[in-house]
Structure formats: structure tokens, C-alpha cells
């Protein structure tokens, strides 16, 4: 079997997977996507005093403002998750979660930590894809009504979402000299480029989902660490952030790459 035949077979498998799961995939994608916000909102409740004291000590903003910060994070994240899962006011919920990402990026000094900044941007990419999905759902209510290029913002949201999602994988590359790391970097880089430019998108995104799930379970197994150890919380945070990016990739599989992609341009050739 040649390389082209192998690629065609893999694409057929991806298409078959999508046909079987098309009714459930968007729901699973949404659940995975909001998982980090859900976990962090619950964390704010159970670690209320620790989070408040950290913000008060770091920013010297006083007890009241530190308390407001924790309350905004708790209500904003849990409220946004409920709206997204119930499919009510999804666009408003996405903007709410965008605001939470921006607030935490400043409050926790993530802006100066390249790894965490790239992961936060990847989360933003997932939310952009969710916005694109909600736009298409909104338009389906007016099927048959002529539009004047209304899909253009959605297409660029999908492009932006894809590009931002791949930033998560940039943080997983290991610059070691051993063969396994070099092979992993080469394959991973090829896949993230394919997703970013929208070529063989569904197959590349599904492959990244499987790869990222395996890495997540292996490296971020927080359940194996006692809850009282700090490493438990660090691994838990990484686990749910990675799960959210998996949700974004599943949205790419469910929605397709959008109009601004090589897959779409191929149809015109």
C-alpha cells in the first residue's frame, strides 16, 4: 500500500468516525472545552481563602478587592459553563470566559510566562471555535434567507481558533537529542502545521486528539498524587487545560476547517 493509499484509508476512517459520532461530538467537545473553567470555578470555592490571600498579598489591593476577584472568577466561570452547556446566550458566555482569561493572565502574572501564556491563548482559540459554532447555529434558524457575506466573520473565527489551538502543542515540544523526542517533535510539528493551514484538517485534528489524550493521562495523572501535595494541584490544572484544548480540536473535527483553509480551497481547484 502506497503512502497516498494509506492517507486515503486514514481519511476514510476519520470520516466514518465523524458520521458515527456527529450527534454526540459537539456536546462532548463543549464539555471538554469548558472543563478547565468548570474546575477552576469549583477551585475558587474550595480554596476561597488561599486565592483571596494570594491576590491581596501579590497586588496589595486590600481585602475587599481580593474578595471581589475570587467572586468574579467563581461566578463568571461557573455561570459561563452553565450557559454554554445549556446552549443559552452562548456568545455572551464566551465573551465572559474571554474576560476571565484576560483577568487571570494579568492577576497571576501569566503574561510574563511564555508557556502559560501560550496555553491561555490556546484556550482562547477553543472559545473562538465555540463562537463560530454558535454563529452557525444562529444562522440555521434563518435557513433560506439570503445573506451578504455573513459567514466571513465565522470563517476567520475558525482560522483564528485553529491557529491559537496549536500553541498548546508548542509547549509540549521537547528539545532533547534522543530519537524518540526528535521523532515526536517532527510528527507533532507536521500535525500542528496541517491543522493551522487547514489541510487534511479532520484527520490531523483527530490524530492530535489521540496524541494529546495519551500525553495528558500519562504526564498529568494528578489522581496518583495525594491531594495535600502542591504537585496535585499543578497537575490537575494542566490536565484540565489540556482537556479543554482537546475539546477545541474536537470542535475542529465537528465543524470542519472553515472557508479560510486549504481543504476548502481544494474544492475550487
Tab-separated table of C-alpha atoms in Angstrom:
chain	number	residue	atom	x	y	z
A	1	UNK	CA	0.000	0.000	0.000
A	2	UNK	CA	1.467	3.352	-1.071
A	3	UNK	CA	1.630	6.494	1.011
A	4	UNK	CA	-1.331	8.048	-0.824
A	5	UNK	CA	-3.453	4.919	-0.334
A	6	UNK	CA	-2.569	4.890	3.351
A	7	UNK	CA	-3.572	8.549	3.677
A	8	UNK	CA	-6.867	7.932	1.875
A	9	UNK	CA	-7.611	4.975	4.146
A	10	UNK	CA	-6.890	7.081	7.232
A	11	UNK	CA	-9.186	9.846	5.926
A	12	UNK	CA	-11.942	7.294	5.323
A	13	UNK	CA	-11.590	6.122	8.930
A	14	UNK	CA	-11.800	9.743	10.144
A	15	UNK	CA	-14.923	10.361	8.022
A	16	UNK	CA	-16.513	7.161	9.323
A	17	UNK	CA	-15.759	8.244	12.900
A	18	UNK	CA	-17.403	11.606	12.234
A	19	UNK	CA	-20.509	10.005	10.718
A	20	UNK	CA	-20.954	7.701	13.704
A	21	UNK	CA	-20.338	10.383	16.330
A	22	UNK	CA	-21.757	13.507	14.636
A	23	UNK	CA	-24.747	13.667	17.008
A	24	UNK	CA	-22.593	13.437	20.133
A	25	UNK	CA	-19.299	15.038	19.123
A	26	UNK	CA	-20.325	18.724	19.525
A	27	UNK	CA	-21.701	18.002	23.020
A	28	UNK	CA	-18.533	16.149	24.046
A	29	UNK	CA	-16.404	18.929	22.549
A	30	UNK	CA	-18.251	21.588	24.564
A	31	UNK	CA	-17.927	19.591	27.786
A	32	UNK	CA	-14.187	19.108	27.272
A	33	UNK	CA	-13.734	22.736	26.253
A	34	UNK	CA	-15.318	24.217	29.392
A	35	UNK	CA	-13.751	21.654	31.750
A	36	UNK	CA	-10.858	23.904	32.811
A	37	UNK	CA	-13.238	26.786	33.589
A	38	UNK	CA	-15.538	24.449	35.497
A	39	UNK	CA	-12.656	23.017	37.526
A	40	UNK	CA	-11.196	26.462	38.231
A	41	UNK	CA	-14.565	27.860	39.293
A	42	UNK	CA	-15.000	24.987	41.757
A	43	UNK	CA	-11.413	25.522	42.921
A	44	UNK	CA	-12.279	29.146	43.749
A	45	UNK	CA	-14.993	27.911	46.091
A	46	UNK	CA	-12.890	25.311	47.895
A	47	UNK	CA	-9.748	27.483	48.006
A	48	UNK	CA	-11.523	30.775	48.634
A	49	UNK	CA	-9.240	31.965	51.439
A	50	UNK	CA	-6.000	30.874	49.742
A	51	UNK	CA	-6.898	32.557	46.442
A	52	UNK	CA	-8.017	35.760	48.163
A	53	UNK	CA	-4.912	35.923	50.336
A	54	UNK	CA	-2.650	35.330	47.310
A	55	UNK	CA	-4.201	38.182	45.324
A	56	UNK	CA	-4.190	40.500	48.336
A	57	UNK	CA	-0.506	39.781	49.052
A	58	UNK	CA	0.621	39.931	45.409
A	59	UNK	CA	-1.151	43.122	44.407
A	60	UNK	CA	-1.573	44.824	47.813
A	61	UNK	CA	-5.117	45.602	46.717
A	62	UNK	CA	-6.824	45.102	50.048
A	63	UNK	CA	-9.240	42.514	51.393
A	64	UNK	CA	-12.322	43.816	49.531
A	65	UNK	CA	-10.838	43.871	46.012
A	66	UNK	CA	-9.179	40.491	46.525
A	67	UNK	CA	-12.530	39.051	47.579
A	68	UNK	CA	-14.190	40.608	44.503
A	69	UNK	CA	-11.553	38.973	42.294
A	70	UNK	CA	-12.305	35.497	43.656
A	71	UNK	CA	-16.066	36.087	43.452
A	72	UNK	CA	-15.863	37.264	39.828
A	73	UNK	CA	-13.818	34.195	38.902
A	74	UNK	CA	-16.209	31.843	40.665
A	75	UNK	CA	-19.474	33.275	39.310
A	76	UNK	CA	-18.057	34.170	35.894
A	77	UNK	CA	-16.626	30.745	35.174
A	78	UNK	CA	-19.418	28.595	36.599
A	79	UNK	CA	-22.094	30.831	35.086
A	80	UNK	CA	-20.403	30.777	31.678
A	81	UNK	CA	-20.115	26.981	31.789
A	82	UNK	CA	-23.810	26.561	32.616
A	83	UNK	CA	-24.848	28.836	29.737
A	84	UNK	CA	-22.592	27.037	27.239
A	85	UNK	CA	-23.723	23.562	28.242
A	86	UNK	CA	-27.391	24.618	28.176
A	87	UNK	CA	-26.829	26.436	24.837
A	88	UNK	CA	-28.284	29.681	26.150
A	89	UNK	CA	-26.613	33.029	25.367
A	90	UNK	CA	-23.515	31.129	24.221
A	91	UNK	CA	-21.900	34.176	22.626
A	92	UNK	CA	-22.246	36.205	25.827
A	93	UNK	CA	-20.857	33.276	27.833
A	94	UNK	CA	-17.830	33.058	25.511
A	95	UNK	CA	-17.074	36.762	25.945
A	96	UNK	CA	-17.442	36.288	29.688
A	97	UNK	CA	-14.872	33.493	29.670
A	98	UNK	CA	-12.584	35.537	27.398
A	99	UNK	CA	-12.684	38.231	30.098
A	100	UNK	CA	-11.818	35.689	32.793
A	101	UNK	CA	-8.794	34.518	30.763
A	102	UNK	CA	-7.613	38.114	30.367
A	103	UNK	CA	-8.169	38.865	34.065
A	104	UNK	CA	-6.247	35.787	35.207
A	105	UNK	CA	-3.435	36.449	32.712
A	106	UNK	CA	-2.795	39.773	34.434
A	107	UNK	CA	-3.617	38.778	38.035
A	108	UNK	CA	-1.390	35.682	38.057
A	109	UNK	CA	1.404	37.334	36.002
A	110	UNK	CA	0.912	34.784	33.220
A	111	UNK	CA	1.776	37.495	30.712
A	112	UNK	CA	5.459	37.021	31.543
A	113	UNK	CA	5.412	33.198	31.494
A	114	UNK	CA	5.567	32.136	27.844
A	115	UNK	CA	4.396	28.567	28.436
A	116	UNK	CA	1.299	29.521	30.426
A	117	UNK	CA	0.587	32.462	28.109
A	118	UNK	CA	0.560	30.151	25.077
A	119	UNK	CA	-1.773	27.768	26.879
A	120	UNK	CA	-4.150	30.602	27.774
A	121	UNK	CA	-4.114	31.729	24.155
A	122	UNK	CA	-4.937	28.142	23.139
A	123	UNK	CA	-7.942	28.261	25.475
A	124	UNK	CA	-8.980	31.463	23.738
A	125	UNK	CA	-8.726	29.614	20.433
A	126	UNK	CA	-11.165	26.997	21.695
A	127	UNK	CA	-13.612	29.736	22.690
A	128	UNK	CA	-13.281	31.308	19.228
A	129	UNK	CA	-14.308	27.984	17.683
A	130	UNK	CA	-17.251	27.820	20.072
A	131	UNK	CA	-18.262	31.322	18.969
A	132	UNK	CA	-18.091	30.176	15.351
A	133	UNK	CA	-20.306	27.179	16.146
A	134	UNK	CA	-22.862	29.385	17.914
A	135	UNK	CA	-22.958	31.723	14.893
A	136	UNK	CA	-23.737	28.829	12.560
A	137	UNK	CA	-26.482	27.611	14.926
A	138	UNK	CA	-27.955	31.087	14.977
A	139	UNK	CA	-27.964	31.294	11.179
A	140	UNK	CA	-29.614	27.872	10.847
A	141	UNK	CA	-32.759	29.445	12.322
A	142	UNK	CA	-32.974	31.608	9.182
A	143	UNK	CA	-32.250	28.951	6.585
A	144	UNK	CA	-33.020	30.127	3.083
A	145	UNK	CA	-32.730	33.827	3.897
A	146	UNK	CA	-30.130	35.479	1.620
A	147	UNK	CA	-27.011	36.792	3.376
A	148	UNK	CA	-24.383	39.302	2.321
A	149	UNK	CA	-21.100	37.637	3.315
A	150	UNK	CA	-22.251	36.993	6.862
A	151	UNK	CA	-20.197	33.817	7.041
A	152	UNK	CA	-16.932	35.719	6.704
A	153	UNK	CA	-16.537	36.510	10.434
A	154	UNK	CA	-17.262	32.876	11.249
A	155	UNK	CA	-14.591	31.681	8.805
A	156	UNK	CA	-11.972	33.956	10.320
A	157	UNK	CA	-13.003	32.866	13.826
A	158	UNK	CA	-12.350	29.277	12.764
A	159	UNK	CA	-8.970	30.252	11.311
A	160	UNK	CA	-8.006	32.164	14.468
A	161	UNK	CA	-9.230	29.320	16.660
A	162	UNK	CA	-7.164	26.740	14.772
A	163	UNK	CA	-4.005	28.839	14.877
A	164	UNK	CA	-4.348	29.572	18.596
A	165	UNK	CA	-5.109	25.942	19.454
A	166	UNK	CA	-1.793	24.754	18.066
A	167	UNK	CA	0.049	26.944	20.587
A	168	UNK	CA	-0.725	24.270	23.193
A	169	UNK	CA	1.407	21.812	21.242
A	170	UNK	CA	4.295	24.250	21.030
A	171	UNK	CA	4.564	23.936	24.827
A	172	UNK	CA	4.814	20.134	24.549
A	173	UNK	CA	7.847	20.026	22.248
A	174	UNK	CA	10.981	18.719	23.963
A	175	UNK	CA	14.314	19.807	22.544
A	176	UNK	CA	16.281	16.710	23.503
A	177	UNK	CA	18.773	14.818	21.383
A	178	UNK	CA	17.255	11.343	21.825
A	179	UNK	CA	15.496	9.673	18.901
A	180	UNK	CA	12.032	9.497	20.483
A	181	UNK	CA	11.931	13.236	21.261
A	182	UNK	CA	13.122	14.151	17.762
A	183	UNK	CA	10.504	11.863	16.165
A	184	UNK	CA	7.761	13.216	18.435
A	185	UNK	CA	8.713	16.806	17.606
A	186	UNK	CA	8.765	16.129	13.866
A	187	UNK	CA	5.394	14.369	13.811
A	188	UNK	CA	3.828	16.875	16.218
A	189	UNK	CA	5.089	19.861	14.243
A	190	UNK	CA	3.782	18.407	10.974
A	191	UNK	CA	0.337	17.825	12.509
A	192	UNK	CA	0.013	21.286	14.053
A	193	UNK	CA	1.018	22.887	10.736
A	194	UNK	CA	-1.684	20.853	8.955
A	195	UNK	CA	-4.314	21.997	11.465
A	196	UNK	CA	-3.174	25.630	11.312
A	197	UNK	CA	-3.337	25.846	7.495
A	198	UNK	CA	-6.446	23.651	7.297
A	199	UNK	CA	-5.071	20.791	5.185
A	200	UNK	CA	-6.303	17.239	5.863
A	201	UNK	CA	-7.787	19.014	8.865
A	202	UNK	CA	-10.139	16.426	10.322
A	203	UNK	CA	-7.562	13.642	10.134
A	204	UNK	CA	-4.793	15.827	11.604
A	205	UNK	CA	-7.056	17.135	14.393
A	206	UNK	CA	-8.225	13.622	15.318
A	207	UNK	CA	-4.626	12.400	15.426
A	208	UNK	CA	-3.713	15.301	17.716
A	209	UNK	CA	-6.693	14.477	19.950
A	210	UNK	CA	-5.464	10.909	20.423
A	211	UNK	CA	-1.877	12.068	20.965
A	212	UNK	CA	-2.834	14.789	23.411
A	213	UNK	CA	-5.132	12.494	25.391
A	214	UNK	CA	-2.311	9.954	25.772
A	215	UNK	CA	0.172	12.643	26.879
A	216	UNK	CA	-2.392	14.131	29.270
A	217	UNK	CA	-3.188	10.885	31.036
A	218	UNK	CA	0.481	9.897	31.253
A	219	UNK	CA	2.083	13.165	32.345
A	220	UNK	CA	-0.789	14.879	34.232
A	221	UNK	CA	-2.094	11.969	36.308
A	222	UNK	CA	-2.972	14.170	39.303
A	223	UNK	CA	-5.086	11.381	40.832
A	224	UNK	CA	-1.879	9.467	41.638
A	225	UNK	CA	-0.601	12.340	43.828
A	226	UNK	CA	-2.004	12.880	47.354
A	227	UNK	CA	-4.327	15.908	47.469
A	228	UNK	CA	-2.289	17.665	50.164
A	229	UNK	CA	0.814	17.908	47.944
A	230	UNK	CA	1.208	21.055	45.794
A	231	UNK	CA	2.032	18.931	42.739
A	232	UNK	CA	-1.535	17.559	42.846
A	233	UNK	CA	-2.986	20.998	42.063
A	234	UNK	CA	-0.360	21.781	39.402
A	235	UNK	CA	-1.021	18.529	37.537
A	236	UNK	CA	-4.781	18.939	37.921
A	237	UNK	CA	-4.592	22.441	36.424
A	238	UNK	CA	-2.537	21.166	33.455
A	239	UNK	CA	-4.841	18.174	32.985
A	240	UNK	CA	-8.000	20.241	32.611
A	241	UNK	CA	-6.327	22.902	30.471
A	242	UNK	CA	-5.178	20.167	28.107
A	243	UNK	CA	-8.659	18.625	28.130
A	244	UNK	CA	-10.077	21.995	27.062
A	245	UNK	CA	-7.722	22.087	24.079
A	246	UNK	CA	-8.875	18.561	23.200
A	247	UNK	CA	-12.407	19.985	23.206
A	248	UNK	CA	-11.311	22.703	20.805
A	249	UNK	CA	-9.789	20.129	18.459
A	250	UNK	CA	-12.991	18.071	18.587
A	251	UNK	CA	-14.851	21.215	17.514
A	252	UNK	CA	-12.451	21.479	14.570
A	253	UNK	CA	-13.361	17.896	13.661
A	254	UNK	CA	-17.091	18.553	14.064
A	255	UNK	CA	-17.193	21.945	12.301
A	256	UNK	CA	-14.503	21.413	9.711
A	257	UNK	CA	-11.718	23.903	8.983
A	258	UNK	CA	-13.960	26.667	7.613
A	259	UNK	CA	-13.665	28.750	4.455
A	260	UNK	CA	-10.164	30.073	5.122
A	261	UNK	CA	-8.335	26.774	4.721
A	262	UNK	CA	-6.553	24.678	2.120
A	263	UNK	CA	-9.226	21.961	2.378
A	264	UNK	CA	-11.851	24.494	1.296
A	265	UNK	CA	-9.670	25.954	-1.453
A	266	UNK	CA	-9.083	22.464	-2.888
A	267	UNK	CA	-12.809	22.267	-3.719
A	268	UNK	CA	-12.362	25.232	-6.068
A	269	UNK	CA	-9.443	23.676	-7.984
